[in-house]
């Protein structure tokens, strides 16, 4: 009973399938996609206010795969005739039947000669907004949220892209230039499949700086669409480029894991080699090996390598979840020469730069960009004129406050230990320095660009200041400083030679004024002094300078903010030289000679006050002769004679007679 009924149903279904097949065949045979060009052109004009032109034929098939191929297609900018997109040739083929099983099986994606432009103005408006934004809901209606539909399973058999050009003009991001994909090819792209991928591309930027890059790469790509993850194994990249006169060549091998669902990237088995060439500088070669990773919350790295032939190692992590990144970083270098990374200074640039930067605002706000702990060690460190051996730095940065707990090394022929701080709030800085065995001339040349003093010894300072510029910091400098030197000289004036001309100067009774000269100097065997600083002015009153013939004391002020000196030194001849070089030092024995120093640091005036010395010298001679005369009258031994005994000496008898 049931068999005839089943047979009749099967016959009906077979007839229907036959009719559907015949209808599909007729549709494919008679369908002409070129008839719908005008519809597409009208839709683009109405919906997007863009001009669409398709000068080549459209080839379309619908079964057993949906395939479309277009050529010589152009699209204008919105509301303007300027070209937005041009396609010489593009083709796409998708199998129809897998779509019924929620599978998107693409047989091929192919494009050649594609030219596109991307623009974003200073307000953030883009020339693609009308194409990528969802259409607005009709007035008076609200758009219902789209229900979550099961994701299609993607399976792309092959991709081939050639000669793709993208012009970029991003005023908001400050980027302008052109990216060209010369060729991109990939095999099967499907979840679980491993596919070879190759890329050759170039980039030429005009903003923010002129830059040209060329990239060649190949890898094996594996997709995990369920986890939204991509793995690139055996990745090999080569990069060549130039930025002005600088040229760079680099190669990299690595394994990459990209988890787009978590926003995470992991780099393993990294092997990076780069060479930087700059006219006027030695070539810089960098090698790095190790691993790195980043996700939404943290970034971390552990790398070893070399900078030229000097080994380096660094590790650290960055916490990204806080209001500002929190960095923990450590680095160790055999030799770190930062001058090889910087353009060479032009002659006189140091002094000019110091003068220019004196009024420029200092970047205190940069201290608020990150928090963290930092440690750097270098067997040798060079930056501009500074050269430090066994350099060690330990610092923390929190809430805009930088604390340098230790800055130490060997420099200027000795060793130094320092600590300091810089705070964005209030724009305050502080420094403690203790340097021993240092060449003070080299120290002053490097730090202050001054050639005023020679000698080796100990320098200590504990200073602080506040201000938004270098000039303001100098004017607000406060604290204490001290130095103790040996076997050196005060440069600019030869005091000993001037004192040897005492007889002629005393006869004129006129003060002698001369300006500091680089070839002149006053030698000393020992020198010590300290200073108290307030409001940018250093006050000192305990100078002690010793030489074989002189003792020198003094008091005065050094206006660091204005770069001027107002100081009075007092020289005393303690012993007269013998021979041809003795001069008239004997005439000044026991007489204090005032010497004033005044004017800007760059041109100090030295003034010996002979008018005051003449009277003191005459008084000293008269007192000396009277004393000798009294000694003779009273039977005392001549000055300088050795007493016969401690009691009853001629001096004691002289004192008694005088009483």
XYZ file of C-alpha atoms in Angstrom:
659
model
C 0.000 0.000 0.000
C 2.752 2.421 1.001
C 5.184 1.627 -1.815
C 3.176 3.228 -4.686
C 2.735 6.382 -2.599
C 6.467 6.663 -1.924
C 7.204 6.018 -5.593
C 4.870 8.821 -6.640
C 6.512 11.295 -4.213
C 9.977 10.399 -5.467
C 8.866 10.940 -9.067
C 7.497 14.374 -8.201
C 10.681 15.391 -6.386
C 12.803 14.182 -9.260
C 10.733 16.231 -11.684
C 11.098 19.324 -9.526
C 14.877 18.911 -9.308
C 15.028 18.514 -13.082
C 13.042 21.683 -13.575
C 15.300 23.585 -11.122
C 18.410 22.375 -12.932
C 16.969 23.417 -16.287
C 15.996 26.822 -14.868
C 19.519 27.352 -13.440
C 21.071 26.421 -16.765
C 18.809 28.849 -18.645
C 19.584 31.603 -16.072
C 23.330 31.164 -16.370
C 23.146 31.034 -20.139
C 21.008 34.132 -20.522
C 22.194 36.291 -17.587
C 24.090 39.446 -18.631
C 25.637 41.300 -15.681
C 26.585 44.262 -17.872
C 22.908 45.233 -18.033
C 23.109 46.144 -14.331
C 25.984 48.653 -14.646
C 23.545 51.540 -14.793
C 21.802 50.292 -11.646
C 25.098 50.130 -9.758
C 26.139 53.574 -11.003
C 22.795 55.078 -9.978
C 22.902 53.431 -6.546
C 26.397 54.776 -5.840
C 25.305 58.263 -6.904
C 22.130 58.215 -4.814
C 23.397 56.533 -1.654
C 26.954 57.902 -1.452
C 27.145 60.919 -3.780
C 30.059 59.285 -5.585
C 30.649 58.756 -9.291
C 31.093 55.099 -10.316
C 32.526 54.183 -13.708
C 33.041 50.623 -15.003
C 34.783 50.834 -18.361
C 35.550 47.115 -18.656
C 33.198 44.148 -18.887
C 31.648 42.432 -15.862
C 31.903 38.660 -15.837
C 29.504 36.820 -13.512
C 28.617 33.189 -12.859
C 26.217 31.978 -10.169
C 26.483 28.160 -10.098
C 28.161 26.006 -8.910
C 30.111 28.995 -7.626
C 29.329 32.659 -7.404
C 32.145 34.358 -9.319
C 32.524 37.967 -10.347
C 35.283 39.722 -12.253
C 35.499 43.441 -12.997
C 38.056 45.619 -14.734
C 38.749 49.313 -15.212
C 36.567 50.408 -12.302
C 36.751 53.922 -10.812
C 35.039 55.556 -7.810
C 35.229 59.282 -7.012
C 35.498 61.038 -3.676
C 32.202 61.866 -1.983
C 30.737 64.995 -3.587
C 33.862 65.580 -5.685
C 35.271 64.325 -8.957
C 38.697 63.492 -7.435
C 39.614 59.817 -7.651
C 39.065 57.746 -4.512
C 39.502 54.227 -5.926
C 40.713 52.728 -9.191
C 40.850 48.992 -9.938
C 42.487 47.657 -13.078
C 41.305 44.101 -12.434
C 39.693 42.174 -9.554
C 38.091 38.752 -9.240
C 36.280 36.832 -6.503
C 34.860 33.308 -6.561
C 32.711 31.777 -3.777
C 31.212 28.274 -3.729
C 27.412 28.368 -3.380
C 26.482 25.071 -1.725
C 28.730 25.479 1.403
C 26.836 28.696 2.200
C 23.831 26.498 3.089
C 26.051 24.842 5.728
C 27.209 28.178 7.187
C 30.554 27.886 5.417
C 32.191 30.577 3.331
C 34.438 28.777 0.875
C 36.327 31.216 -1.340
C 38.093 29.654 -4.283
C 40.182 32.710 -5.062
C 40.699 36.376 -4.325
C 42.675 38.203 -6.957
C 43.359 41.893 -7.554
C 45.810 43.858 -9.668
C 46.432 47.549 -10.181
C 44.400 48.881 -7.241
C 44.865 52.547 -6.308
C 43.093 53.978 -3.252
C 43.398 57.035 -1.015
C 42.722 57.550 2.660
C 42.276 61.019 4.101
C 41.469 62.287 7.594
C 41.251 65.990 8.390
C 42.220 67.797 11.580
C 38.690 67.267 12.988
C 38.862 63.494 12.475
C 36.501 63.244 9.481
C 37.507 60.493 7.023
C 36.830 60.099 3.335
C 35.589 56.527 3.948
C 33.059 57.292 6.681
C 30.047 56.982 4.356
C 31.226 53.558 3.155
C 32.032 51.959 6.504
C 29.355 53.522 8.734
C 25.929 51.898 9.136
C 23.085 53.844 7.472
C 20.944 55.920 9.793
C 17.484 54.648 10.761
C 14.485 56.405 9.150
C 13.148 59.375 11.078
C 10.912 58.340 13.938
C 12.243 54.783 14.021
C 14.936 53.148 16.137
C 17.210 50.517 14.724
C 16.907 47.157 16.492
C 20.213 45.610 17.478
C 21.243 42.813 15.172
C 20.740 39.376 16.662
C 23.892 37.377 17.156
C 24.121 34.976 14.247
C 26.440 31.980 14.103
C 29.753 32.953 12.550
C 30.512 31.605 9.105
C 33.363 29.136 8.824
C 35.927 30.754 6.558
C 37.962 28.808 4.042
C 39.954 30.719 1.407
C 41.786 28.595 -1.107
C 44.196 31.258 -2.468
C 44.917 34.988 -2.411
C 46.973 36.884 -4.980
C 47.373 40.667 -4.846
C 49.660 42.666 -7.130
C 50.441 46.355 -7.512
C 48.263 47.777 -4.727
C 48.745 51.478 -3.882
C 47.397 53.309 -0.835
C 47.875 57.078 -0.492
C 47.563 58.370 3.074
C 47.009 61.960 4.230
C 46.206 61.905 7.942
C 46.307 65.464 9.258
C 45.089 64.471 12.702
C 47.755 61.771 13.063
C 50.480 63.770 11.320
C 51.117 61.050 8.717
C 51.411 61.374 4.954
C 52.849 59.143 2.253
C 52.178 56.102 0.091
C 52.266 52.363 0.763
C 52.679 49.968 -2.149
C 52.119 46.211 -1.950
C 54.061 44.966 -4.930
C 52.935 41.405 -4.359
C 51.132 39.382 -1.683
C 50.381 35.701 -1.998
C 48.896 33.160 0.378
C 47.802 29.556 0.091
C 44.813 28.064 1.867
C 43.575 30.216 4.762
C 41.370 28.112 7.006
C 41.178 27.197 10.660
C 43.805 24.559 11.421
C 45.525 24.834 8.039
C 49.149 25.886 7.595
C 49.773 28.096 4.619
C 52.836 29.757 3.071
C 52.598 33.545 2.842
C 54.895 35.946 0.977
C 54.941 39.750 0.883
C 56.953 42.403 -0.906
C 56.073 46.032 -0.175
C 57.447 49.583 -0.051
C 56.521 52.703 1.885
C 57.464 56.307 1.232
C 56.512 58.906 3.832
C 56.732 62.692 3.647
C 55.322 63.343 7.127
C 56.277 63.345 9.999
C 59.693 62.893 8.349
C 61.000 61.871 4.954
C 61.312 58.084 5.074
C 61.661 55.314 2.491
C 61.289 51.625 3.388
C 61.356 48.350 1.481
C 60.074 45.127 3.063
C 60.396 41.502 1.974
C 58.946 38.723 4.087
C 57.797 35.141 4.167
C 56.273 32.922 6.811
C 54.016 29.959 7.453
C 50.626 31.084 8.704
C 48.190 29.078 10.800
C 44.689 30.312 11.735
C 42.571 29.393 14.734
C 39.289 31.116 13.934
C 37.489 29.809 16.997
C 40.027 31.528 19.269
C 40.605 34.437 16.861
C 44.304 33.598 16.895
C 47.037 33.709 14.263
C 50.419 31.979 14.406
C 53.337 33.005 12.199
C 56.116 30.455 12.371
C 59.545 30.690 10.754
C 58.912 34.362 10.014
C 61.704 35.974 7.975
C 61.721 39.688 7.232
C 64.272 41.930 5.565
C 64.018 45.701 5.712
C 65.968 48.393 3.898
C 65.327 52.087 4.129
C 66.613 55.614 4.430
C 65.646 58.711 6.405
C 67.527 61.592 4.848
C 71.228 60.708 4.807
C 70.736 57.833 7.246
C 70.347 54.325 5.878
C 69.143 51.231 7.677
C 69.298 47.544 6.810
C 67.687 44.954 9.042
C 66.661 41.322 9.095
C 64.508 39.457 11.575
C 63.588 35.875 12.304
C 60.935 34.990 14.875
C 57.834 33.032 15.785
C 54.757 35.184 16.441
C 51.513 34.367 18.200
C 48.687 36.908 17.764
C 45.541 36.474 19.842
C 43.123 39.111 18.595
C 40.460 38.003 21.056
C 42.664 38.962 24.022
C 44.605 41.622 22.176
C 47.857 39.782 22.869
C 51.063 39.371 20.879
C 53.949 37.051 21.783
C 57.336 37.011 20.046
C 59.569 33.982 20.579
C 62.940 32.931 19.165
C 63.637 36.523 18.098
C 66.828 37.055 16.097
C 67.174 40.676 14.981
C 70.128 42.162 13.122
C 70.248 45.818 12.071
C 72.832 48.209 10.662
C 72.540 52.004 10.708
C 74.801 54.105 8.482
C 75.045 57.871 8.847
C 77.596 60.110 7.079
C 80.135 61.384 9.567
C 79.414 58.616 12.097
C 80.738 55.083 12.459
C 78.318 52.397 11.330
C 76.074 51.177 14.132
C 75.278 47.466 14.235
C 72.682 45.995 16.596
C 71.873 42.360 17.295
C 69.110 41.194 19.629
C 67.935 37.753 20.674
C 65.224 36.791 23.103
C 61.507 37.090 23.616
C 58.850 39.732 24.154
C 55.118 39.926 24.632
C 52.264 42.344 25.136
C 48.588 42.115 26.018
C 45.936 44.476 27.333
C 47.462 44.542 30.827
C 51.210 44.002 30.552
C 54.205 44.094 28.252
C 57.471 42.294 28.963
C 60.801 41.524 27.364
C 64.036 39.661 27.947
C 66.747 40.349 25.400
C 70.479 39.896 24.944
C 72.650 41.113 22.120
C 75.359 43.533 21.150
C 75.767 47.126 20.070
C 78.590 46.869 17.562
C 80.989 44.579 19.472
C 79.738 45.584 22.931
C 77.438 43.173 24.697
C 74.133 44.253 26.200
C 71.276 42.667 28.071
C 67.946 44.042 29.211
C 64.756 42.795 30.776
C 61.645 44.369 32.193
C 57.902 44.648 32.225
C 55.277 47.363 31.866
C 51.932 47.331 33.673
C 49.370 48.926 31.368
C 46.261 48.833 33.552
C 47.026 51.899 35.718
C 46.357 55.557 34.912
C 49.913 55.751 33.514
C 52.173 52.828 32.533
C 54.287 51.418 35.360
C 57.724 50.351 34.102
C 60.295 48.093 35.692
C 63.383 48.037 33.487
C 66.996 47.000 33.818
C 69.814 47.220 31.285
C 73.505 46.376 31.256
C 75.989 47.523 28.581
C 79.657 46.821 27.996
C 79.859 50.189 26.260
C 77.096 52.648 25.492
C 78.152 55.489 23.194
C 75.072 57.640 22.657
C 77.035 59.995 20.411
C 76.888 57.343 17.698
C 73.097 57.599 17.785
C 72.958 61.404 17.701
C 73.819 63.836 14.897
C 77.230 65.467 15.422
C 77.241 68.867 17.098
C 78.211 71.821 14.955
C 81.221 73.898 16.101
C 80.196 76.238 18.901
C 76.859 74.484 19.315
C 77.466 73.707 22.983
C 77.754 77.333 24.008
C 74.996 78.436 21.644
C 72.732 75.637 22.788
C 73.328 76.514 26.425
C 72.421 80.113 25.770
C 69.365 79.210 23.721
C 68.157 76.544 26.125
C 68.569 78.870 29.101
C 65.263 80.565 28.331
C 63.473 77.567 26.792
C 60.957 75.651 28.899
C 62.236 72.409 30.395
C 60.111 69.263 29.824
C 59.009 68.719 33.442
C 55.604 67.409 32.283
C 57.362 64.405 30.728
C 57.944 63.150 34.280
C 54.202 62.460 34.532
C 54.118 60.168 31.488
C 55.157 56.965 33.311
C 55.908 55.580 36.754
C 58.501 52.950 37.450
C 61.864 51.707 38.615
C 64.948 51.901 36.409
C 68.463 50.537 36.624
C 71.268 51.005 34.094
C 74.883 49.843 34.310
C 77.586 50.448 31.720
C 81.275 49.622 31.776
C 81.720 52.736 29.615
C 79.203 55.482 28.862
C 79.562 58.442 26.485
C 77.076 61.265 25.911
C 78.168 64.467 24.209
C 81.231 65.674 26.175
C 80.643 63.344 29.113
C 82.633 60.109 29.340
C 82.030 57.866 32.348
C 83.492 54.471 33.220
C 81.757 51.987 35.502
C 78.564 54.034 35.240
C 75.690 53.007 37.509
C 72.198 54.517 37.692
C 69.285 53.580 39.941
C 66.103 55.667 39.882
C 62.384 55.648 40.611
C 59.624 57.719 39.055
C 56.227 58.133 40.679
C 53.568 60.804 40.331
C 55.871 63.156 38.446
C 58.685 62.813 41.029
C 61.991 61.395 39.789
C 64.362 60.187 42.508
C 67.870 59.177 41.483
C 69.058 57.166 44.463
C 72.471 56.511 42.922
C 74.466 57.895 40.047
C 78.089 56.829 40.223
C 81.138 56.193 38.082
C 84.680 57.159 37.207
C 85.116 60.441 35.352
C 87.474 63.451 35.136
C 90.313 61.278 36.414
C 88.565 60.360 39.677
C 85.356 58.885 41.084
C 81.995 60.443 41.860
C 78.855 59.515 43.751
C 75.681 61.508 43.277
C 71.970 61.451 44.002
C 69.203 63.805 43.028
C 65.588 64.471 42.258
C 63.324 66.302 39.819
C 59.662 67.053 40.435
C 57.100 68.201 37.906
C 54.933 69.823 40.592
C 56.693 73.052 41.475
C 59.380 72.378 38.857
C 61.997 71.601 41.514
C 65.362 69.846 41.197
C 68.054 68.802 43.674
C 71.545 67.315 43.503
C 74.090 65.903 45.941
C 77.591 65.311 44.572
C 80.754 63.945 46.117
C 83.724 63.637 43.744
C 87.258 62.691 44.784
C 90.517 62.694 42.866
C 88.935 64.614 39.992
C 90.518 67.058 37.559
C 88.483 70.151 38.375
C 89.351 71.838 35.082
C 87.889 68.945 33.082
C 84.830 68.912 35.362
C 84.177 72.644 34.910
C 84.701 72.420 31.153
C 82.165 69.602 30.796
C 79.491 70.891 33.162
C 79.783 74.687 32.992
C 81.859 75.225 29.822
C 84.272 77.349 31.921
C 88.085 77.365 31.933
C 88.784 79.074 35.275
C 90.555 76.630 37.554
C 93.087 73.800 37.501
C 93.891 71.197 40.109
C 93.088 67.746 41.396
C 91.143 66.946 44.523
C 87.737 66.747 46.184
C 84.511 68.509 45.167
C 81.255 68.322 47.140
C 77.890 69.973 46.578
C 74.378 69.818 48.009
C 72.189 72.158 45.971
C 68.566 72.598 44.970
C 66.557 74.964 42.817
C 63.251 75.546 41.056
C 62.203 77.046 37.747
C 60.838 76.246 34.317
C 64.069 77.043 32.418
C 67.816 76.692 32.857
C 68.097 80.434 33.490
C 65.456 80.246 36.227
C 67.197 77.275 37.837
C 70.495 79.181 37.942
C 68.830 82.249 39.463
C 67.118 80.197 42.208
C 70.067 77.967 43.091
C 70.565 77.362 46.828
C 72.623 75.038 49.051
C 76.299 74.494 49.821
C 79.475 73.630 47.910
C 83.111 72.990 48.833
C 86.372 72.044 47.154
C 89.872 71.030 48.186
C 92.547 70.993 45.476
C 96.277 70.460 45.148
C 98.914 71.311 42.550
C 96.756 73.577 40.431
C 96.253 77.137 39.285
C 93.696 79.941 39.094
C 93.551 80.835 35.419
C 93.411 84.288 33.900
C 96.009 86.211 35.992
C 99.598 85.673 37.171
C 99.547 87.182 40.669
C 103.090 86.104 41.575
C 104.585 87.833 38.534
C 102.651 91.026 39.250
C 103.873 91.061 42.871
C 107.499 90.701 41.677
C 107.049 94.172 40.161
C 106.111 95.613 43.558
C 108.853 98.311 43.776
C 107.775 100.082 40.604
C 104.089 99.715 41.441
C 104.572 101.078 44.980
C 106.431 104.125 43.698
C 103.492 104.996 41.413
C 100.948 104.423 44.203
C 98.335 103.570 41.540
C 96.098 100.521 41.355
C 96.910 98.087 38.542
C 93.943 96.729 36.549
C 94.177 93.940 33.981
C 91.681 91.635 32.278
C 91.860 87.873 32.566
C 93.844 86.156 29.818
C 93.785 82.457 29.023
C 97.597 82.266 28.949
C 98.041 83.611 32.500
C 97.601 81.689 35.759
C 98.454 81.790 39.442
C 99.895 78.488 40.612
C 99.171 76.949 44.007
C 100.142 73.841 45.917
C 96.940 73.731 47.986
C 93.539 75.408 47.715
C 90.392 75.025 49.779
C 87.120 76.983 49.822
C 83.446 76.587 50.582
C 80.356 78.541 49.592
C 76.785 79.109 50.697
C 74.302 79.555 47.881
C 71.011 81.445 48.007
C 68.901 82.973 45.224
C 71.522 82.040 42.654
C 74.395 83.762 44.491
C 77.305 81.906 46.119
C 78.938 83.588 49.141
C 82.415 82.453 50.180
C 84.687 83.808 52.921
C 87.139 81.006 53.745
C 89.450 80.789 50.749
C 92.877 79.406 51.616
C 95.492 79.197 48.854
C 99.091 78.179 49.465
C 102.117 78.414 47.211
C 105.858 78.415 48.022
C 105.866 82.226 48.347
C 102.235 83.251 48.889
C 99.241 82.764 51.093
C 95.901 83.864 49.721
C 92.593 84.313 51.506
C 89.463 86.101 50.445
C 85.745 86.718 50.569
C 83.073 87.697 48.097
C 80.190 86.535 45.937
C 79.643 84.674 42.685
C 76.352 85.592 41.001
C 75.599 82.355 39.132
C 72.281 83.630 37.786
C 73.866 86.648 36.121
C 77.282 85.048 35.540
C 79.277 87.705 37.449
C 81.907 87.789 40.218
C 82.583 90.335 42.972
C 85.421 88.998 45.121
C 88.331 90.387 47.109
C 91.384 88.191 47.629
C 94.124 89.095 50.093
C 97.640 87.901 49.241
C 100.530 87.722 51.710
C 104.173 87.058 50.808
C 105.478 84.444 53.228
C 108.930 83.876 51.717
C 111.021 85.702 49.161
C 112.403 83.837 46.211
C 116.132 84.008 45.551
C 117.919 84.477 42.305
C 116.935 86.232 39.134
C 113.184 85.541 39.526
C 112.910 86.978 43.043
C 111.867 90.411 41.849
C 110.602 92.730 44.609
C 108.814 90.093 46.687
C 111.060 90.914 49.631
C 109.554 94.394 49.818
C 106.131 92.838 50.454
C 107.188 90.404 53.142
C 104.492 90.436 55.840
C 102.287 92.863 53.838
C 98.743 91.934 52.783
C 97.994 92.823 49.155
C 94.264 93.285 48.285
C 93.270 91.952 44.865
C 89.688 92.457 43.617
C 88.058 90.290 40.962
C 84.978 91.685 39.218
C 82.967 91.394 36.025
C 81.417 88.561 34.000
C 82.872 85.070 34.272
C 83.996 85.262 30.635
C 86.031 88.476 31.142
C 87.089 88.934 34.785
C 88.952 92.122 35.728
C 91.848 91.681 38.208
C 92.786 94.780 40.229
C 95.770 94.981 42.622
C 95.168 97.851 45.073
C 98.739 99.193 45.211
C 97.475 102.453 46.730
C 96.609 100.570 49.918
C 99.718 98.405 49.790
C 102.174 101.360 49.663
C 101.275 102.662 53.123
C 101.271 99.166 54.632
C 104.667 98.370 53.087
C 106.201 101.640 54.425
C 104.803 100.971 57.885
C 106.201 97.412 57.801
C 109.707 98.692 56.863
C 109.703 101.334 59.617
C 108.516 98.842 62.212
C 111.181 96.402 61.116
C 114.000 98.964 61.399
C 112.774 100.215 64.792
C 112.616 96.680 66.095
C 116.175 95.971 64.949
C 117.380 99.223 66.480
C 115.739 98.455 69.815
C 117.189 94.966 69.764
C 120.657 96.442 69.313
C 120.241 99.040 72.077
C 118.863 96.487 74.525
C 121.396 93.789 73.678
C 118.853 91.491 72.108
C 119.916 89.035 69.481
C 119.232 89.958 65.879
C 115.927 88.846 64.474
C 115.988 85.221 63.542
C 118.719 84.185 65.974
C 118.169 80.986 67.896
C 117.512 81.462 71.628
C 120.045 79.915 74.030
C 117.331 78.722 76.378
C 113.617 78.906 76.842
C 113.899 81.263 79.848
C 115.774 84.545 79.833
C 115.962 84.835 76.065
C 116.776 88.213 74.537
C 113.152 88.505 73.447
C 112.005 88.064 77.024
C 114.525 90.622 78.218
C 113.343 92.990 75.449
C 109.765 92.655 76.568
C 110.760 93.461 80.123
C 112.676 96.594 79.061
C 109.743 97.789 76.969
C 107.379 97.401 79.907
